[in-house]
């Protein structure tokens, strides 16, 4: 871990979510905590101090372990995880004073847990008394999120291996939908086909809440009800993905519920695909997210003019942002442990250029929610996951079929 060695860093992991005293929801570790420790039990903390790491965790408790499963315990955790020391979480506040001694700065994020925040801040105040002469007598406290985000932005080989696997299985699950979805199924049934494929082929969880949006539902960007019947003649927009060992893919495909696109659906689909492909060809080290997003807005505006949805000049429309009615989200985002992954898009007013090892999505779309005329009710998004490489980019989701003719060939009657 290459973090500031004159500082003490304090991180808390996530707690279990238990409802009505007895219903345990699947545990999800806090992502920065997982990134730094790979430790996936609730109720833990990590302190980095004087270049050494201490993981605080729950002790063995045979009675609790009967209910919620075996814990690593202090000794085994030290052997399994890449930390210098392990300690019982019960000793956390006692040890914290010692771990703060000699620090010039403290990194700690004040999150939602008020009593935790107060106890840590009290320890930091006690630590301030030990700050030497010549200082201002108080330890400066900063949020570590930006530092960790910088680390998380560039993926190492082991992270990329998991992302490649998540992207490949998810892409094949989307292909499976092309071969299995039929009119008359519910959006939930299509989702069940998709999930079955993911888990059968090695995914360990869903990356995010899936969107299975038939027809007009696709014009609701975060449609997650997934409970309507799919009708012949409509499009189905699927934004869904699996993850492998905490790293997720993020894919959207849009295809006809019948075997073929209608001519109007095909026109919109091919325009969005054109934008997706043009943006993919621009992705390389040095370019910024803002430049890519801006270019996607220009291309979408050009598409809207040629579809006859907008009139006037390209420049006028770009200036007035008329495209926003039909393309109201960003081009994409960083991807990794979280679907909208930690990352810095701009810093002190300057855009951060893309670097090799970063992974981002490319997801232009057009949504004609309130439009009268032939395109009314159509929603299309095409989303790929792209790794920035030394010389350009690699589409991690290349196993998908995007060409409209090829989609029709794979679709069932
Ligand atoms: N699936 C969430 C997104 O595309 O941003
Ligand atoms: Mn996305
Ligand atoms: Mn998505």
mmCIF file of C-alpha atoms and ligand atoms in Angstrom:
data_model
loop_
_atom_site.group_PDB
_atom_site.id
_atom_site.type_symbol
_atom_site.label_atom_id
_atom_site.label_comp_id
_atom_site.label_asym_id
_atom_site.label_seq_id
_atom_site.Cartn_x
_atom_site.Cartn_y
_atom_site.Cartn_z
ATOM 1 C CA UNK A 1 0.000 0.000 0.000
ATOM 2 C CA UNK A 2 1.655 3.230 -1.104
ATOM 3 C CA UNK A 3 -0.203 5.767 1.015
ATOM 4 C CA UNK A 4 1.294 8.744 2.917
ATOM 5 C CA UNK A 5 3.616 7.179 5.562
ATOM 6 C CA UNK A 6 3.557 10.257 7.860
ATOM 7 C CA UNK A 7 -0.189 9.941 8.268
ATOM 8 C CA UNK A 8 -2.530 7.627 10.137
ATOM 9 C CA UNK A 9 -5.384 6.311 8.020
ATOM 10 C CA UNK A 10 -8.568 4.992 9.629
ATOM 11 C CA UNK A 11 -11.088 2.978 7.614
ATOM 12 C CA UNK A 12 -14.217 1.171 8.772
ATOM 13 C CA UNK A 13 -15.742 -1.766 6.924
ATOM 14 C CA UNK A 14 -19.481 -2.223 6.446
ATOM 15 C CA UNK A 15 -21.823 -3.655 9.060
ATOM 16 C CA UNK A 16 -24.346 -6.399 8.506
ATOM 17 C CA UNK A 17 -27.847 -5.337 7.515
ATOM 18 C CA UNK A 18 -30.349 -7.120 9.743
ATOM 19 C CA UNK A 19 -34.052 -6.305 9.533
ATOM 20 C CA UNK A 20 -36.741 -7.179 12.080
ATOM 21 C CA UNK A 21 -33.983 -8.525 14.325
ATOM 22 C CA UNK A 22 -33.621 -11.771 12.420
ATOM 23 C CA UNK A 23 -33.513 -11.327 8.624
ATOM 24 C CA UNK A 24 -29.954 -11.135 7.370
ATOM 25 C CA UNK A 25 -29.477 -9.425 4.026
ATOM 26 C CA UNK A 26 -26.488 -10.414 1.855
ATOM 27 C CA UNK A 27 -23.386 -8.765 3.267
ATOM 28 C CA UNK A 28 -21.550 -6.315 1.021
ATOM 29 C CA UNK A 29 -18.215 -4.998 2.225
ATOM 30 C CA UNK A 30 -17.550 -1.255 1.869
ATOM 31 C CA UNK A 31 -15.686 -0.989 -1.440
ATOM 32 C CA UNK A 32 -12.642 1.043 -0.334
ATOM 33 C CA UNK A 33 -12.252 -1.303 2.623
ATOM 34 C CA UNK A 34 -12.438 -4.338 0.373
ATOM 35 C CA UNK A 35 -9.963 -2.768 -2.069
ATOM 36 C CA UNK A 36 -7.410 -2.212 0.712
ATOM 37 C CA UNK A 37 -7.888 -5.478 2.622
ATOM 38 C CA UNK A 38 -9.897 -8.028 0.589
ATOM 39 C CA UNK A 39 -11.461 -8.822 3.970
ATOM 40 C CA UNK A 40 -15.141 -9.624 3.596
ATOM 41 C CA UNK A 41 -16.503 -9.885 7.142
ATOM 42 C CA UNK A 42 -18.700 -7.233 8.763
ATOM 43 C CA UNK A 43 -17.721 -5.074 11.738
ATOM 44 C CA UNK A 44 -14.027 -4.606 10.871
ATOM 45 C CA UNK A 45 -11.647 -1.635 10.800
ATOM 46 C CA UNK A 46 -8.250 -0.939 9.253
ATOM 47 C CA UNK A 47 -5.598 1.461 10.536
ATOM 48 C CA UNK A 48 -2.482 2.309 8.537
ATOM 49 C CA UNK A 49 0.112 3.974 10.692
ATOM 50 C CA UNK A 50 3.879 4.487 10.329
ATOM 51 C CA UNK A 51 3.817 2.294 7.231
ATOM 52 C CA UNK A 52 2.160 -0.638 9.049
ATOM 53 C CA UNK A 53 -1.331 -1.991 8.696
ATOM 54 C CA UNK A 54 -3.557 -3.282 11.502
ATOM 55 C CA UNK A 55 -6.794 -5.083 10.722
ATOM 56 C CA UNK A 56 -9.322 -5.087 13.566
ATOM 57 C CA UNK A 57 -11.958 -7.796 13.307
ATOM 58 C CA UNK A 58 -14.619 -9.720 15.199
ATOM 59 C CA UNK A 59 -13.404 -12.455 17.567
ATOM 60 C CA UNK A 60 -14.576 -16.014 17.236
ATOM 61 C CA UNK A 61 -17.974 -16.476 18.866
ATOM 62 C CA UNK A 62 -19.245 -20.067 18.527
ATOM 63 C CA UNK A 63 -22.826 -19.109 19.360
ATOM 64 C CA UNK A 64 -23.005 -16.306 16.762
ATOM 65 C CA UNK A 65 -21.126 -18.409 14.214
ATOM 66 C CA UNK A 66 -23.933 -21.004 14.458
ATOM 67 C CA UNK A 67 -26.257 -18.326 13.089
ATOM 68 C CA UNK A 68 -24.137 -16.363 10.643
ATOM 69 C CA UNK A 69 -21.267 -18.654 9.663
ATOM 70 C CA UNK A 70 -17.636 -19.178 10.526
ATOM 71 C CA UNK A 71 -15.396 -16.165 11.105
ATOM 72 C CA UNK A 72 -11.676 -15.974 10.313
ATOM 73 C CA UNK A 73 -10.729 -15.020 13.842
ATOM 74 C CA UNK A 74 -7.636 -13.013 14.796
ATOM 75 C CA UNK A 75 -4.935 -15.649 14.187
ATOM 76 C CA UNK A 76 -6.124 -17.045 10.882
ATOM 77 C CA UNK A 77 -6.874 -13.576 9.448
ATOM 78 C CA UNK A 78 -3.220 -12.642 10.003
ATOM 79 C CA UNK A 79 -2.139 -15.612 7.878
ATOM 80 C CA UNK A 80 -4.711 -15.106 5.113
ATOM 81 C CA UNK A 81 -4.763 -11.323 4.599
ATOM 82 C CA UNK A 82 -1.894 -9.107 3.581
ATOM 83 C CA UNK A 83 -1.705 -7.027 6.784
ATOM 84 C CA UNK A 84 1.038 -6.579 9.399
ATOM 85 C CA UNK A 85 -1.129 -7.087 12.484
ATOM 86 C CA UNK A 86 -4.566 -8.334 13.395
ATOM 87 C CA UNK A 87 -6.414 -7.372 16.564
ATOM 88 C CA UNK A 88 -9.806 -7.823 18.104
ATOM 89 C CA UNK A 89 -12.219 -5.041 17.165
ATOM 90 C CA UNK A 90 -12.985 -4.816 20.889
ATOM 91 C CA UNK A 91 -9.519 -3.279 21.364
ATOM 92 C CA UNK A 92 -9.968 -0.743 18.562
ATOM 93 C CA UNK A 93 -10.433 2.449 20.578
ATOM 94 C CA UNK A 94 -7.819 1.385 23.136
ATOM 95 C CA UNK A 95 -5.202 0.861 20.400
ATOM 96 C CA UNK A 96 -6.174 3.897 18.342
ATOM 97 C CA UNK A 97 -4.407 6.392 20.673
ATOM 98 C CA UNK A 98 -1.187 4.449 20.180
ATOM 99 C CA UNK A 99 -1.651 4.251 16.396
ATOM 100 C CA UNK A 100 -2.231 8.002 16.178
ATOM 101 C CA UNK A 101 0.969 8.837 18.052
ATOM 102 C CA UNK A 102 3.547 10.570 15.868
ATOM 103 C CA UNK A 103 1.159 11.111 12.945
ATOM 104 C CA UNK A 104 1.428 14.445 11.127
ATOM 105 C CA UNK A 105 -1.974 14.024 9.517
ATOM 106 C CA UNK A 106 -5.017 11.824 9.877
ATOM 107 C CA UNK A 107 -7.165 10.511 7.034
ATOM 108 C CA UNK A 108 -10.655 9.585 8.119
ATOM 109 C CA UNK A 109 -14.036 9.856 6.411
ATOM 110 C CA UNK A 110 -16.855 11.037 8.628
ATOM 111 C CA UNK A 111 -19.613 8.753 7.441
ATOM 112 C CA UNK A 112 -23.102 8.098 8.730
ATOM 113 C CA UNK A 113 -22.215 6.383 12.041
ATOM 114 C CA UNK A 114 -22.408 9.240 14.554
ATOM 115 C CA UNK A 115 -21.101 7.504 17.685
ATOM 116 C CA UNK A 116 -18.202 5.982 15.714
ATOM 117 C CA UNK A 117 -17.362 9.414 14.293
ATOM 118 C CA UNK A 118 -17.423 10.986 17.737
ATOM 119 C CA UNK A 119 -15.167 8.377 19.324
ATOM 120 C CA UNK A 120 -12.626 8.631 16.504
ATOM 121 C CA UNK A 121 -12.646 12.434 16.627
ATOM 122 C CA UNK A 122 -12.098 12.300 20.410
ATOM 123 C CA UNK A 123 -9.074 10.038 19.863
ATOM 124 C CA UNK A 124 -7.764 12.454 17.213
ATOM 125 C CA UNK A 125 -8.178 15.312 19.700
ATOM 126 C CA UNK A 126 -6.220 13.364 22.313
ATOM 127 C CA UNK A 127 -3.581 12.657 19.641
ATOM 128 C CA UNK A 128 -3.315 16.372 18.898
ATOM 129 C CA UNK A 129 -1.825 16.929 22.364
ATOM 130 C CA UNK A 130 1.188 14.941 21.245
ATOM 131 C CA UNK A 131 1.791 17.056 18.166
ATOM 132 C CA UNK A 132 5.238 18.581 18.627
ATOM 133 C CA UNK A 133 6.304 22.241 18.980
ATOM 134 C CA UNK A 134 6.106 24.317 15.852
ATOM 135 C CA UNK A 135 2.838 22.751 14.768
ATOM 136 C CA UNK A 136 -0.532 24.398 15.102
ATOM 137 C CA UNK A 137 -1.341 22.000 17.894
ATOM 138 C CA UNK A 138 -4.063 20.108 16.048
ATOM 139 C CA UNK A 139 -3.851 17.137 13.747
ATOM 140 C CA UNK A 140 -5.295 17.987 10.348
ATOM 141 C CA UNK A 141 -8.018 15.518 9.324
ATOM 142 C CA UNK A 142 -8.741 14.804 5.665
ATOM 143 C CA UNK A 143 -11.086 12.503 3.756
ATOM 144 C CA UNK A 144 -9.057 9.589 2.245
ATOM 145 C CA UNK A 145 -11.624 8.904 -0.500
ATOM 146 C CA UNK A 146 -9.834 10.834 -3.255
ATOM 147 C CA UNK A 147 -6.495 9.111 -2.533
ATOM 148 C CA UNK A 148 -8.090 5.667 -2.623
ATOM 149 C CA UNK A 149 -10.097 6.602 -5.730
ATOM 150 C CA UNK A 150 -6.821 7.429 -7.523
ATOM 151 C CA UNK A 151 -5.536 3.965 -6.646
ATOM 152 C CA UNK A 152 -8.768 2.256 -7.703
ATOM 153 C CA UNK A 153 -8.872 4.032 -11.086
ATOM 154 C CA UNK A 154 -5.988 2.015 -12.558
ATOM 155 C CA UNK A 155 -6.660 -1.707 -12.360
ATOM 156 C CA UNK A 156 -3.865 -4.230 -11.803
ATOM 157 C CA UNK A 157 -3.637 -7.590 -13.575
ATOM 158 C CA UNK A 158 -5.566 -9.521 -10.935
ATOM 159 C CA UNK A 159 -8.421 -6.991 -10.998
ATOM 160 C CA UNK A 160 -8.449 -7.059 -14.800
ATOM 161 C CA UNK A 161 -8.638 -10.851 -14.819
ATOM 162 C CA UNK A 162 -11.829 -10.678 -12.737
ATOM 163 C CA UNK A 163 -13.275 -7.903 -14.905
ATOM 164 C CA UNK A 164 -12.520 -9.780 -18.110
ATOM 165 C CA UNK A 165 -14.309 -12.797 -16.694
ATOM 166 C CA UNK A 166 -17.333 -10.759 -15.518
ATOM 167 C CA UNK A 167 -17.553 -9.031 -18.929
ATOM 168 C CA UNK A 168 -17.240 -12.274 -20.874
ATOM 169 C CA UNK A 169 -19.874 -14.186 -18.881
ATOM 170 C CA UNK A 170 -22.223 -11.182 -18.949
ATOM 171 C CA UNK A 171 -21.794 -10.701 -22.704
ATOM 172 C CA UNK A 172 -22.634 -14.371 -23.271
ATOM 173 C CA UNK A 173 -25.656 -14.065 -20.971
ATOM 174 C CA UNK A 174 -26.912 -11.222 -23.175
ATOM 175 C CA UNK A 175 -26.392 -13.433 -26.253
ATOM 176 C CA UNK A 176 -28.372 -16.146 -24.468
ATOM 177 C CA UNK A 177 -31.283 -13.685 -24.182
ATOM 178 C CA UNK A 178 -31.263 -13.137 -27.952
ATOM 179 C CA UNK A 179 -31.845 -16.877 -28.344
ATOM 180 C CA UNK A 180 -34.464 -17.345 -25.613
ATOM 181 C CA UNK A 181 -36.664 -14.266 -25.074
ATOM 182 C CA UNK A 182 -40.152 -14.549 -26.600
ATOM 183 C CA UNK A 183 -43.237 -12.350 -26.692
ATOM 184 C CA UNK A 184 -45.575 -13.289 -23.820
ATOM 185 C CA UNK A 185 -42.782 -13.726 -21.258
ATOM 186 C CA UNK A 186 -42.654 -11.238 -18.424
ATOM 187 C CA UNK A 187 -39.641 -8.983 -17.986
ATOM 188 C CA UNK A 188 -38.973 -10.987 -14.773
ATOM 189 C CA UNK A 189 -38.889 -14.267 -16.713
ATOM 190 C CA UNK A 190 -36.343 -12.834 -19.134
ATOM 191 C CA UNK A 191 -34.334 -11.639 -16.112
ATOM 192 C CA UNK A 192 -34.491 -15.149 -14.588
ATOM 193 C CA UNK A 193 -33.045 -16.639 -17.823
ATOM 194 C CA UNK A 194 -30.248 -14.081 -17.651
ATOM 195 C CA UNK A 195 -29.444 -14.676 -13.985
ATOM 196 C CA UNK A 196 -29.501 -18.441 -14.399
ATOM 197 C CA UNK A 197 -26.918 -18.133 -17.169
ATOM 198 C CA UNK A 198 -24.687 -15.846 -15.080
ATOM 199 C CA UNK A 199 -24.594 -18.068 -12.001
ATOM 200 C CA UNK A 200 -24.237 -21.255 -14.018
ATOM 201 C CA UNK A 201 -21.199 -19.835 -15.770
ATOM 202 C CA UNK A 202 -19.243 -18.468 -12.813
ATOM 203 C CA UNK A 203 -20.659 -15.117 -11.710
ATOM 204 C CA UNK A 204 -20.778 -14.660 -7.950
ATOM 205 C CA UNK A 205 -23.454 -11.942 -7.734
ATOM 206 C CA UNK A 206 -25.422 -9.433 -9.776
ATOM 207 C CA UNK A 207 -23.418 -6.233 -10.291
ATOM 208 C CA UNK A 208 -26.413 -3.944 -9.764
ATOM 209 C CA UNK A 209 -30.183 -3.933 -9.876
ATOM 210 C CA UNK A 210 -31.077 -5.224 -13.368
ATOM 211 C CA UNK A 211 -33.217 -3.249 -15.810
ATOM 212 C CA UNK A 212 -35.454 -5.333 -18.128
ATOM 213 C CA UNK A 213 -37.525 -2.696 -19.875
ATOM 214 C CA UNK A 214 -39.969 -3.677 -22.627
ATOM 215 C CA UNK A 215 -41.376 -1.043 -25.023
ATOM 216 C CA UNK A 216 -42.017 2.357 -23.518
ATOM 217 C CA UNK A 217 -40.541 1.252 -20.153
ATOM 218 C CA UNK A 218 -37.127 1.745 -21.738
ATOM 219 C CA UNK A 219 -37.705 5.504 -21.697
ATOM 220 C CA UNK A 220 -37.642 5.380 -17.867
ATOM 221 C CA UNK A 221 -33.903 5.393 -17.270
ATOM 222 C CA UNK A 222 -33.944 3.556 -13.929
ATOM 223 C CA UNK A 223 -36.865 1.219 -14.638
ATOM 224 C CA UNK A 224 -36.433 -1.704 -12.211
ATOM 225 C CA UNK A 225 -39.987 -3.006 -11.710
ATOM 226 C CA UNK A 226 -39.404 -5.598 -14.457
ATOM 227 C CA UNK A 227 -42.955 -6.926 -14.065
ATOM 228 C CA UNK A 228 -44.675 -6.288 -17.423
ATOM 229 C CA UNK A 229 -45.413 -8.766 -20.222
ATOM 230 C CA UNK A 230 -43.175 -8.451 -23.308
ATOM 231 C CA UNK A 231 -45.171 -7.721 -26.448
ATOM 232 C CA UNK A 232 -44.433 -8.568 -30.088
ATOM 233 C CA UNK A 233 -43.399 -5.477 -32.019
ATOM 234 C CA UNK A 234 -41.717 -3.797 -29.033
ATOM 235 C CA UNK A 235 -38.038 -3.437 -28.196
ATOM 236 C CA UNK A 236 -36.537 -4.839 -24.997
ATOM 237 C CA UNK A 237 -33.770 -2.810 -23.332
ATOM 238 C CA UNK A 238 -31.688 -4.907 -20.928
ATOM 239 C CA UNK A 239 -29.143 -3.161 -18.679
ATOM 240 C CA UNK A 240 -27.866 -5.953 -16.456
ATOM 241 C CA UNK A 241 -24.597 -7.621 -15.502
ATOM 242 C CA UNK A 242 -22.932 -10.093 -13.229
ATOM 243 C CA UNK A 243 -19.860 -9.706 -11.091
ATOM 244 C CA UNK A 244 -16.990 -12.054 -10.353
ATOM 245 C CA UNK A 245 -15.451 -11.817 -6.873
ATOM 246 C CA UNK A 246 -16.776 -8.281 -6.358
ATOM 247 C CA UNK A 247 -15.757 -6.858 -9.773
ATOM 248 C CA UNK A 248 -18.651 -6.108 -12.098
ATOM 249 C CA UNK A 249 -19.437 -5.722 -15.778
ATOM 250 C CA UNK A 250 -22.044 -3.174 -16.977
ATOM 251 C CA UNK A 251 -23.761 -4.005 -20.262
ATOM 252 C CA UNK A 252 -26.856 -2.761 -22.061
ATOM 253 C CA UNK A 253 -28.280 -4.308 -25.187
ATOM 254 C CA UNK A 254 -31.540 -3.415 -26.947
ATOM 255 C CA UNK A 255 -33.268 -5.874 -29.297
ATOM 256 C CA UNK A 256 -36.680 -6.595 -30.816
ATOM 257 C CA UNK A 257 -39.107 -8.813 -28.867
ATOM 258 C CA UNK A 258 -40.189 -10.111 -32.323
ATOM 259 C CA UNK A 259 -37.594 -11.540 -34.686
ATOM 260 C CA UNK A 260 -37.093 -8.261 -36.553
ATOM 261 C CA UNK A 261 -36.729 -4.564 -35.787
ATOM 262 C CA UNK A 262 -39.443 -2.361 -37.302
ATOM 263 C CA UNK A 263 -37.930 0.089 -39.848
ATOM 264 C CA UNK A 264 -38.266 2.980 -37.337
ATOM 265 C CA UNK A 265 -36.776 0.978 -34.459
ATOM 266 C CA UNK A 266 -33.887 -0.023 -36.716
ATOM 267 C CA UNK A 267 -33.226 3.603 -37.700
ATOM 268 C CA UNK A 268 -32.915 4.677 -34.056
ATOM 269 C CA UNK A 269 -30.907 1.571 -33.123
ATOM 270 C CA UNK A 270 -28.387 2.112 -35.913
ATOM 271 C CA UNK A 271 -27.920 5.775 -35.013
ATOM 272 C CA UNK A 272 -27.096 4.887 -31.396
ATOM 273 C CA UNK A 273 -24.791 2.099 -32.546
ATOM 274 C CA UNK A 274 -22.980 4.568 -34.822
ATOM 275 C CA UNK A 275 -22.323 6.844 -31.837
ATOM 276 C CA UNK A 276 -21.171 3.933 -29.662
ATOM 277 C CA UNK A 277 -18.716 2.787 -32.335
ATOM 278 C CA UNK A 278 -17.384 6.280 -33.080
ATOM 279 C CA UNK A 279 -16.702 6.855 -29.374
ATOM 280 C CA UNK A 280 -14.989 3.479 -28.961
ATOM 281 C CA UNK A 281 -12.607 4.406 -31.772
ATOM 282 C CA UNK A 282 -11.631 7.613 -29.899
ATOM 283 C CA UNK A 283 -10.848 6.026 -26.526
ATOM 284 C CA UNK A 284 -7.118 6.043 -25.769
ATOM 285 C CA UNK A 285 -4.691 7.354 -23.142
ATOM 286 C CA UNK A 286 -4.609 11.167 -22.930
ATOM 287 C CA UNK A 287 -8.199 11.846 -23.957
ATOM 288 C CA UNK A 288 -10.560 13.052 -21.198
ATOM 289 C CA UNK A 289 -14.007 11.842 -20.241
ATOM 290 C CA UNK A 290 -15.386 15.335 -20.920
ATOM 291 C CA UNK A 291 -14.051 15.301 -24.511
ATOM 292 C CA UNK A 292 -15.662 11.919 -25.125
ATOM 293 C CA UNK A 293 -18.976 12.975 -23.597
ATOM 294 C CA UNK A 294 -18.985 16.202 -25.604
ATOM 295 C CA UNK A 295 -18.308 14.295 -28.826
ATOM 296 C CA UNK A 296 -21.143 11.867 -28.042
ATOM 297 C CA UNK A 297 -23.500 14.873 -27.649
ATOM 298 C CA UNK A 298 -22.427 16.199 -31.054
ATOM 299 C CA UNK A 299 -22.962 12.810 -32.688
ATOM 300 C CA UNK A 300 -26.331 12.287 -30.996
ATOM 301 C CA UNK A 301 -27.445 15.753 -32.121
ATOM 302 C CA UNK A 302 -26.392 14.953 -35.653
ATOM 303 C CA UNK A 303 -28.397 11.697 -35.415
ATOM 304 C CA UNK A 304 -31.470 13.557 -34.104
ATOM 305 C CA UNK A 305 -31.239 16.008 -37.014
ATOM 306 C CA UNK A 306 -31.027 13.227 -39.567
ATOM 307 C CA UNK A 307 -33.978 11.409 -37.956
ATOM 308 C CA UNK A 308 -35.955 14.662 -38.265
ATOM 309 C CA UNK A 309 -36.553 14.860 -34.500
ATOM 310 C CA UNK A 310 -34.569 18.123 -34.301
ATOM 311 C CA UNK A 311 -34.430 20.899 -36.859
ATOM 312 C CA UNK A 312 -31.991 23.767 -37.363
ATOM 313 C CA UNK A 313 -28.214 23.786 -37.412
ATOM 314 C CA UNK A 314 -25.918 21.416 -35.550
ATOM 315 C CA UNK A 315 -24.172 24.274 -33.726
ATOM 316 C CA UNK A 316 -27.390 25.943 -32.605
ATOM 317 C CA UNK A 317 -28.708 22.659 -31.232
ATOM 318 C CA UNK A 318 -25.451 21.861 -29.446
ATOM 319 C CA UNK A 319 -25.364 25.347 -27.938
ATOM 320 C CA UNK A 320 -28.936 25.061 -26.701
ATOM 321 C CA UNK A 321 -28.408 21.446 -25.598
ATOM 322 C CA UNK A 322 -31.650 20.397 -27.312
ATOM 323 C CA UNK A 323 -30.351 16.798 -27.355
ATOM 324 C CA UNK A 324 -30.765 16.603 -23.571
ATOM 325 C CA UNK A 325 -34.461 15.863 -23.937
ATOM 326 C CA UNK A 326 -33.553 12.600 -25.708
ATOM 327 C CA UNK A 327 -30.041 11.876 -24.329
ATOM 328 C CA UNK A 328 -30.160 12.990 -20.727
ATOM 329 C CA UNK A 329 -27.320 11.012 -19.128
ATOM 330 C CA UNK A 330 -23.556 10.994 -19.364
ATOM 331 C CA UNK A 331 -21.644 8.921 -21.898
ATOM 332 C CA UNK A 332 -20.370 6.556 -19.199
ATOM 333 C CA UNK A 333 -18.396 6.152 -15.996
ATOM 334 C CA UNK A 334 -15.500 4.246 -14.487
ATOM 335 C CA UNK A 335 -16.172 0.588 -13.725
ATOM 336 C CA UNK A 336 -14.658 -1.837 -11.211
ATOM 337 C CA UNK A 337 -15.625 -2.916 -7.697
ATOM 338 C CA UNK A 338 -18.648 -0.639 -8.039
ATOM 339 C CA UNK A 339 -20.702 -0.200 -11.168
ATOM 340 C CA UNK A 340 -20.201 3.557 -10.889
ATOM 341 C CA UNK A 341 -16.673 3.053 -9.663
ATOM 342 C CA UNK A 342 -14.496 5.382 -7.637
ATOM 343 C CA UNK A 343 -12.623 7.759 -9.935
ATOM 344 C CA UNK A 344 -11.604 11.371 -10.415
ATOM 345 C CA UNK A 345 -12.943 12.980 -13.589
ATOM 346 C CA UNK A 346 -11.502 16.430 -12.909
ATOM 347 C CA UNK A 347 -9.155 17.889 -10.325
ATOM 348 C CA UNK A 348 -8.907 21.575 -9.371
ATOM 349 C CA UNK A 349 -10.626 22.636 -12.568
ATOM 350 C CA UNK A 350 -8.606 20.405 -14.943
ATOM 351 C CA UNK A 351 -9.924 17.281 -16.555
ATOM 352 C CA UNK A 352 -8.021 14.098 -15.685
ATOM 353 C CA UNK A 353 -6.779 12.323 -18.842
ATOM 354 C CA UNK A 354 -7.504 8.622 -19.268
ATOM 355 C CA UNK A 355 -4.602 6.243 -18.590
ATOM 356 C CA UNK A 356 -3.817 2.650 -19.489
ATOM 357 C CA UNK A 357 -5.427 0.285 -16.974
ATOM 358 C CA UNK A 358 -8.597 2.330 -16.459
ATOM 359 C CA UNK A 359 -11.941 0.769 -17.403
ATOM 360 C CA UNK A 360 -14.925 2.876 -18.452
ATOM 361 C CA UNK A 361 -18.334 2.308 -19.993
ATOM 362 C CA UNK A 362 -19.445 3.707 -23.354
ATOM 363 C CA UNK A 363 -23.235 3.937 -23.250
ATOM 364 C CA UNK A 364 -24.932 6.422 -25.554
ATOM 365 C CA UNK A 365 -28.706 6.216 -25.833
ATOM 366 C CA UNK A 366 -31.840 7.821 -27.278
ATOM 367 C CA UNK A 367 -35.131 7.875 -25.386
ATOM 368 C CA UNK A 368 -38.286 9.217 -27.049
ATOM 369 C CA UNK A 369 -40.575 9.366 -24.047
ATOM 370 C CA UNK A 370 -43.040 12.113 -24.939
ATOM 371 C CA UNK A 371 -42.444 12.271 -28.653
ATOM 372 C CA UNK A 372 -45.371 12.115 -31.088
ATOM 373 C CA UNK A 373 -44.766 10.348 -34.395
ATOM 374 C CA UNK A 374 -42.995 7.176 -35.534
ATOM 375 C CA UNK A 375 -40.235 7.125 -32.887
ATOM 376 C CA UNK A 376 -42.536 7.812 -29.910
ATOM 377 C CA UNK A 377 -42.022 5.296 -27.064
ATOM 378 C CA UNK A 378 -38.717 3.950 -28.405
ATOM 379 C CA UNK A 379 -35.777 3.736 -25.994
ATOM 380 C CA UNK A 380 -32.367 2.428 -27.094
ATOM 381 C CA UNK A 381 -29.092 2.254 -25.148
ATOM 382 C CA UNK A 382 -25.970 0.373 -26.230
ATOM 383 C CA UNK A 383 -23.381 -0.042 -23.476
ATOM 384 C CA UNK A 384 -19.908 -1.574 -23.696
ATOM 385 C CA UNK A 385 -17.062 -1.820 -21.182
ATOM 386 C CA UNK A 386 -13.725 -0.523 -22.432
ATOM 387 C CA UNK A 387 -10.216 -1.037 -21.054
ATOM 388 C CA UNK A 388 -7.782 1.763 -21.870
ATOM 389 C CA UNK A 389 -4.526 0.185 -23.099
ATOM 390 C CA UNK A 390 -1.059 1.649 -23.765
ATOM 391 C CA UNK A 391 -1.911 2.349 -27.407
ATOM 392 C CA UNK A 392 -5.685 2.646 -27.494
ATOM 393 C CA UNK A 393 -8.411 0.514 -26.020
ATOM 394 C CA UNK A 394 -9.814 -2.982 -25.796
ATOM 395 C CA UNK A 395 -13.556 -3.689 -25.757
ATOM 396 C CA UNK A 396 -14.002 -6.137 -22.875
ATOM 397 C CA UNK A 397 -17.543 -6.835 -24.056
ATOM 398 C CA UNK A 398 -16.565 -7.720 -27.640
ATOM 399 C CA UNK A 399 -18.402 -11.064 -27.555
ATOM 400 C CA UNK A 400 -21.717 -9.185 -27.848
ATOM 401 C CA UNK A 401 -23.493 -9.032 -31.180
ATOM 402 C CA UNK A 402 -24.327 -5.418 -32.020
ATOM 403 C CA UNK A 403 -25.037 -5.400 -35.739
ATOM 404 C CA UNK A 404 -28.834 -5.205 -36.348
ATOM 405 C CA UNK A 405 -28.796 -7.904 -39.078
ATOM 406 C CA UNK A 406 -26.825 -10.281 -36.868
ATOM 407 C CA UNK A 407 -29.195 -9.676 -33.961
ATOM 408 C CA UNK A 408 -32.154 -10.576 -36.208
ATOM 409 C CA UNK A 409 -30.381 -13.759 -37.315
ATOM 410 C CA UNK A 410 -29.990 -14.855 -33.678
ATOM 411 C CA UNK A 411 -33.490 -13.843 -32.549
ATOM 412 C CA UNK A 412 -36.197 -16.491 -32.231
ATOM 413 C CA UNK A 413 -39.628 -16.234 -33.933
HETATM 414 N N1 LIG B 1 -26.177 0.044 -15.090
HETATM 415 C C1 LIG B 1 -25.960 1.339 -14.603
HETATM 416 C C2 LIG B 1 -25.377 2.211 -15.608
HETATM 417 O O1 LIG B 1 -25.341 1.867 -16.784
HETATM 418 O O2 LIG B 1 -24.842 3.241 -15.331
HETATM 419 MN MN1 LIG B 2 -23.224 2.135 -17.047
HETATM 420 MN MN1 LIG B 3 -25.588 -0.142 -17.394
#
